[in-house]
Amino acid sequence: MYTNAKHLSICLINHNSQELTTNCLRSIYDKTKLLSFEIILVDNNSTDGSRESIKKAFSQVKIIANKQNKGFAYANNQAIRMAVGKYVILLNNDTILKNDALDKMVAFMEANPKVGALTCKLYDADGKTIQRNCRTFPTPWGTMFGRASLLTKLFPNNPWSSKNLLSNWNYDSIREIDWASGAALMVRKSVIDQVGMLDDKNFFIYWEDTDWCKRIHDAGWKICFIPEAEIIHFTGKGGGKRGLFLSNLMIYQMHKSAYNYFRKHYLKSWLNPMTTVTFFGFIVLTSLKIILNSIKITCKRR
C-alpha cells in the first residue's frame, strides 16, 4: 500500500451521462485497491439529474458544478487545480477499468522517474478490440494520412498512415510514444507544474491532449504506453446524445483545434506560405465534412 496521503488525483468530466459516469466511478472503486486516491468530477451543466444522483451515490467524490459547458480542457483544468495527488490522470467518463489499471500505471511511474506521462491499453466496448490510442506527433502535411483522412480510408495500409498511426505495432509491449489520447492519460503533478495545464484558450475540445504531450515531450520528459493496464472505452459516448447541430459543431471544433495546434507549434508566422495554405485547407475540409455529415444524419431520419 502506498503511504502518500493522496497518491493519485482522478479527473472526470460529466455532461448528461449519468449511467456512464456511474459505471466508471464504480469500476474505479472496485478495481483500485493499492492506491490512496481522490476523484474530482466536473459537471458541465448537466440537466439530466446526473450530478445529484452521483453526489448521492458517491459522497466521497469531489464535485465541481459548472453553470455552462466551457469544454473538455477548461473543465479538466478546474479539476487539476484542486488535485493534491503526486499523479493526475485524465479519465473519460465513458470508460470502465478492466483490471487494476490505475494501480499498475502508478507503479510504473514510481519505477520510472523519467516518464512524465503514461497511457495504457484501451479496448472497445466488446472488451477485445484494441483501440489505437497512441500516435506520432502530427504535422500540417501529415494530416493527409491521419486516422480520419480520405487517403487513410481509401488506402489504410499505406506506409505514411501506418507510420503516423503506429499501425504495425500490436500494443503488447512497453513503448515510448509521442502522444496519447486524453481518454486515459496520467501525468506527474510536478510535470504539470513545469509545463502548465491543458491549453483551454486554443482547445475547447479535441487536440488538447496532443498539445499537452507535445509540451511535455519538448520539456525533456518521456511519454510511455504500458500494456498490462487495461481500460474499456465506450468511444464517443461520454458527451451525451448529439443532434445535427451539435454533431456539426463537434466537427467544427475538431478542425478548429487542429488548426490551432499547427499554428501554435509549426506555423507561427503568416509570412510562412504553409500557414495560408493550411488555413484555407481547413476551411474547405471542415465545410465538406459538415455538408456530408448533414446529409448522412438527414437521410437517417427519413
mmCIF file with all atom_site columns, N, CA and C in Angstrom, residues 41-65:
data_model
loop_
_atom_site.group_PDB
_atom_site.id
_atom_site.type_symbol
_atom_site.label_atom_id
_atom_site.label_alt_id
_atom_site.label_comp_id
_atom_site.label_asym_id
_atom_site.label_entity_id
_atom_site.label_seq_id
_atom_site.pdbx_PDB_ins_code
_atom_site.Cartn_x
_atom_site.Cartn_y
_atom_site.Cartn_z
_atom_site.occupancy
_atom_site.B_iso_or_equiv
_atom_site.pdbx_formal_charge
_atom_site.auth_seq_id
_atom_site.auth_comp_id
_atom_site.auth_asym_id
_atom_site.auth_atom_id
_atom_site.pdbx_PDB_model_num
ATOM 1  N N  . LEU A 1 41 ? -14.749 15.344 -9.917  1.00 0.00 ? 41 LEU A N  1
ATOM 2  C CA . LEU A 1 41 ? -15.667 15.289 -11.042 1.00 0.00 ? 41 LEU A CA 1
ATOM 3  C C  . LEU A 1 41 ? -16.180 16.688 -11.357 1.00 0.00 ? 41 LEU A C  1
ATOM 4  N N  . VAL A 1 42 ? -16.011 17.098 -12.593 1.00 0.00 ? 42 VAL A N  1
ATOM 5  C CA . VAL A 1 42 ? -16.521 18.393 -13.043 1.00 0.00 ? 42 VAL A CA 1
ATOM 6  C C  . VAL A 1 42 ? -17.774 18.144 -13.869 1.00 0.00 ? 42 VAL A C  1
ATOM 7  N N  . ASP A 1 43 ? -18.896 18.683 -13.415 1.00 0.00 ? 43 ASP A N  1
ATOM 8  C CA . ASP A 1 43 ? -20.148 18.529 -14.143 1.00 0.00 ? 43 ASP A CA 1
ATOM 9  C C  . ASP A 1 43 ? -20.385 19.767 -15.002 1.00 0.00 ? 43 ASP A C  1
ATOM 10 N N  . ASN A 1 44 ? -20.449 19.546 -16.318 1.00 0.00 ? 44 ASN A N  1
ATOM 11 C CA . ASN A 1 44 ? -20.612 20.648 -17.263 1.00 0.00 ? 44 ASN A CA 1
ATOM 12 C C  . ASN A 1 44 ? -22.089 20.927 -17.538 1.00 0.00 ? 44 ASN A C  1
ATOM 13 N N  . ASN A 1 45 ? -22.759 21.465 -16.515 1.00 0.00 ? 45 ASN A N  1
ATOM 14 C CA . ASN A 1 45 ? -24.139 21.940 -16.666 1.00 0.00 ? 45 ASN A CA 1
ATOM 15 C C  . ASN A 1 45 ? -25.094 20.838 -17.121 1.00 0.00 ? 45 ASN A C  1
ATOM 16 N N  . SER A 1 46 ? -25.035 19.681 -16.466 1.00 0.00 ? 46 SER A N  1
ATOM 17 C CA . SER A 1 46 ? -25.948 18.584 -16.803 1.00 0.00 ? 46 SER A CA 1
ATOM 18 C C  . SER A 1 46 ? -27.382 18.943 -16.425 1.00 0.00 ? 46 SER A C  1
ATOM 19 N N  . THR A 1 47 ? -28.318 18.467 -17.232 1.00 0.00 ? 47 THR A N  1
ATOM 20 C CA . THR A 1 47 ? -29.739 18.722 -16.973 1.00 0.00 ? 47 THR A CA 1
ATOM 21 C C  . THR A 1 47 ? -30.526 17.427 -16.790 1.00 0.00 ? 47 THR A C  1
ATOM 22 N N  . ASP A 1 48 ? -29.814 16.300 -16.702 1.00 0.00 ? 48 ASP A N  1
ATOM 23 C CA . ASP A 1 48 ? -30.487 15.003 -16.596 1.00 0.00 ? 48 ASP A CA 1
ATOM 24 C C  . ASP A 1 48 ? -30.515 14.463 -15.175 1.00 0.00 ? 48 ASP A C  1
ATOM 25 N N  . GLY A 1 49 ? -30.113 15.294 -14.208 1.00 0.00 ? 49 GLY A N  1
ATOM 26 C CA . GLY A 1 49 ? -30.096 14.852 -12.818 1.00 0.00 ? 49 GLY A CA 1
ATOM 27 C C  . GLY A 1 49 ? -28.887 14.021 -12.449 1.00 0.00 ? 49 GLY A C  1
ATOM 28 N N  . SER A 1 50 ? -27.938 13.886 -13.366 1.00 0.00 ? 50 SER A N  1
ATOM 29 C CA . SER A 1 50 ? -26.782 13.025 -13.110 1.00 0.00 ? 50 SER A CA 1
ATOM 30 C C  . SER A 1 50 ? -25.918 13.552 -11.973 1.00 0.00 ? 50 SER A C  1
ATOM 31 N N  . ARG A 1 51 ? -25.751 14.865 -11.900 1.00 0.00 ? 51 ARG A N  1
ATOM 32 C CA . ARG A 1 51 ? -24.908 15.428 -10.838 1.00 0.00 ? 51 ARG A CA 1
ATOM 33 C C  . ARG A 1 51 ? -25.468 15.081 -9.461  1.00 0.00 ? 51 ARG A C  1
ATOM 34 N N  . GLU A 1 52 ? -26.770 15.244 -9.286  1.00 0.00 ? 52 GLU A N  1
ATOM 35 C CA . GLU A 1 52 ? -27.399 14.958 -7.998  1.00 0.00 ? 52 GLU A CA 1
ATOM 36 C C  . GLU A 1 52 ? -27.336 13.468 -7.672  1.00 0.00 ? 52 GLU A C  1
ATOM 37 N N  . SER A 1 53 ? -27.542 12.639 -8.686  1.00 0.00 ? 53 SER A N  1
ATOM 38 C CA . SER A 1 53 ? -27.502 11.192 -8.482  1.00 0.00 ? 53 SER A CA 1
ATOM 39 C C  . SER A 1 53 ? -26.104 10.722 -8.088  1.00 0.00 ? 53 SER A C  1
ATOM 40 N N  . ILE A 1 54 ? -25.101 11.256 -8.755  1.00 0.00 ? 54 ILE A N  1
ATOM 41 C CA . ILE A 1 54 ? -23.715 10.881 -8.455  1.00 0.00 ? 54 ILE A CA 1
ATOM 42 C C  . ILE A 1 54 ? -23.325 11.340 -7.058  1.00 0.00 ? 54 ILE A C  1
ATOM 43 N N  . LYS A 1 55 ? -23.728 12.533 -6.702  1.00 0.00 ? 55 LYS A N  1
ATOM 44 C CA . LYS A 1 55 ? -23.420 13.066 -5.372  1.00 0.00 ? 55 LYS A CA 1
ATOM 45 C C  . LYS A 1 55 ? -24.021 12.193 -4.279  1.00 0.00 ? 55 LYS A C  1
ATOM 46 N N  . LYS A 1 56 ? -25.211 11.677 -4.530  1.00 0.00 ? 56 LYS A N  1
ATOM 47 C CA . LYS A 1 56 ? -25.884 10.821 -3.552  1.00 0.00 ? 56 LYS A CA 1
ATOM 48 C C  . LYS A 1 56 ? -25.227 9.448  -3.460  1.00 0.00 ? 56 LYS A C  1
ATOM 49 N N  . ALA A 1 57 ? -24.842 8.895  -4.605  1.00 0.00 ? 57 ALA A N  1
ATOM 50 C CA . ALA A 1 57 ? -24.282 7.536  -4.631  1.00 0.00 ? 57 ALA A CA 1
ATOM 51 C C  . ALA A 1 57 ? -22.810 7.492  -4.240  1.00 0.00 ? 57 ALA A C  1
ATOM 52 N N  . PHE A 1 58 ? -22.080 8.577  -4.512  1.00 0.00 ? 58 PHE A N  1
ATOM 53 C CA . PHE A 1 58 ? -20.641 8.611  -4.243  1.00 0.00 ? 58 PHE A CA 1
ATOM 54 C C  . PHE A 1 58 ? -20.312 9.892  -3.478  1.00 0.00 ? 58 PHE A C  1
ATOM 55 N N  . SER A 1 59 ? -20.612 9.886  -2.215  1.00 0.00 ? 59 SER A N  1
ATOM 56 C CA . SER A 1 59 ? -20.455 11.103 -1.406  1.00 0.00 ? 59 SER A CA 1
ATOM 57 C C  . SER A 1 59 ? -18.999 11.532 -1.276  1.00 0.00 ? 59 SER A C  1
ATOM 58 N N  . GLN A 1 60 ? -18.060 10.597 -1.480  1.00 0.00 ? 60 GLN A N  1
ATOM 59 C CA . GLN A 1 60 ? -16.641 10.918 -1.332  1.00 0.00 ? 60 GLN A CA 1
ATOM 60 C C  . GLN A 1 60 ? -16.064 11.629 -2.555  1.00 0.00 ? 60 GLN A C  1
ATOM 61 N N  . VAL A 1 61 ? -16.800 11.648 -3.662  1.00 0.00 ? 61 VAL A N  1
ATOM 62 C CA . VAL A 1 61 ? -16.334 12.313 -4.877  1.00 0.00 ? 61 VAL A CA 1
ATOM 63 C C  . VAL A 1 61 ? -16.475 13.826 -4.729  1.00 0.00 ? 61 VAL A C  1
ATOM 64 N N  . LYS A 1 62 ? -15.408 14.536 -5.073  1.00 0.00 ? 62 LYS A N  1
ATOM 65 C CA . LYS A 1 62 ? -15.455 15.999 -5.055  1.00 0.00 ? 62 LYS A CA 1
ATOM 66 C C  . LYS A 1 62 ? -16.077 16.478 -6.362  1.00 0.00 ? 62 LYS A C  1
ATOM 67 N N  . ILE A 1 63 ? -17.135 17.273 -6.271  1.00 0.00 ? 63 ILE A N  1
ATOM 68 C CA . ILE A 1 63 ? -17.861 17.696 -7.462  1.00 0.00 ? 63 ILE A CA 1
ATOM 69 C C  . ILE A 1 63 ? -17.758 19.205 -7.659  1.00 0.00 ? 63 ILE A C  1
ATOM 70 N N  . ILE A 1 64 ? -17.386 19.585 -8.871  1.00 0.00 ? 64 ILE A N  1
ATOM 71 C CA . ILE A 1 64 ? -17.410 20.990 -9.285  1.00 0.00 ? 64 ILE A CA 1
ATOM 72 C C  . ILE A 1 64 ? -18.576 21.142 -10.253 1.00 0.00 ? 64 ILE A C  1
ATOM 73 N N  . ALA A 1 65 ? -19.530 22.000 -9.931  1.00 0.00 ? 65 ALA A N  1
ATOM 74 C CA . ALA A 1 65 ? -20.724 22.180 -10.757 1.00 0.00 ? 65 ALA A CA 1
ATOM 75 C C  . ALA A 1 65 ? -20.601 23.454 -11.583 1.00 0.00 ? 65 ALA A C  1
#
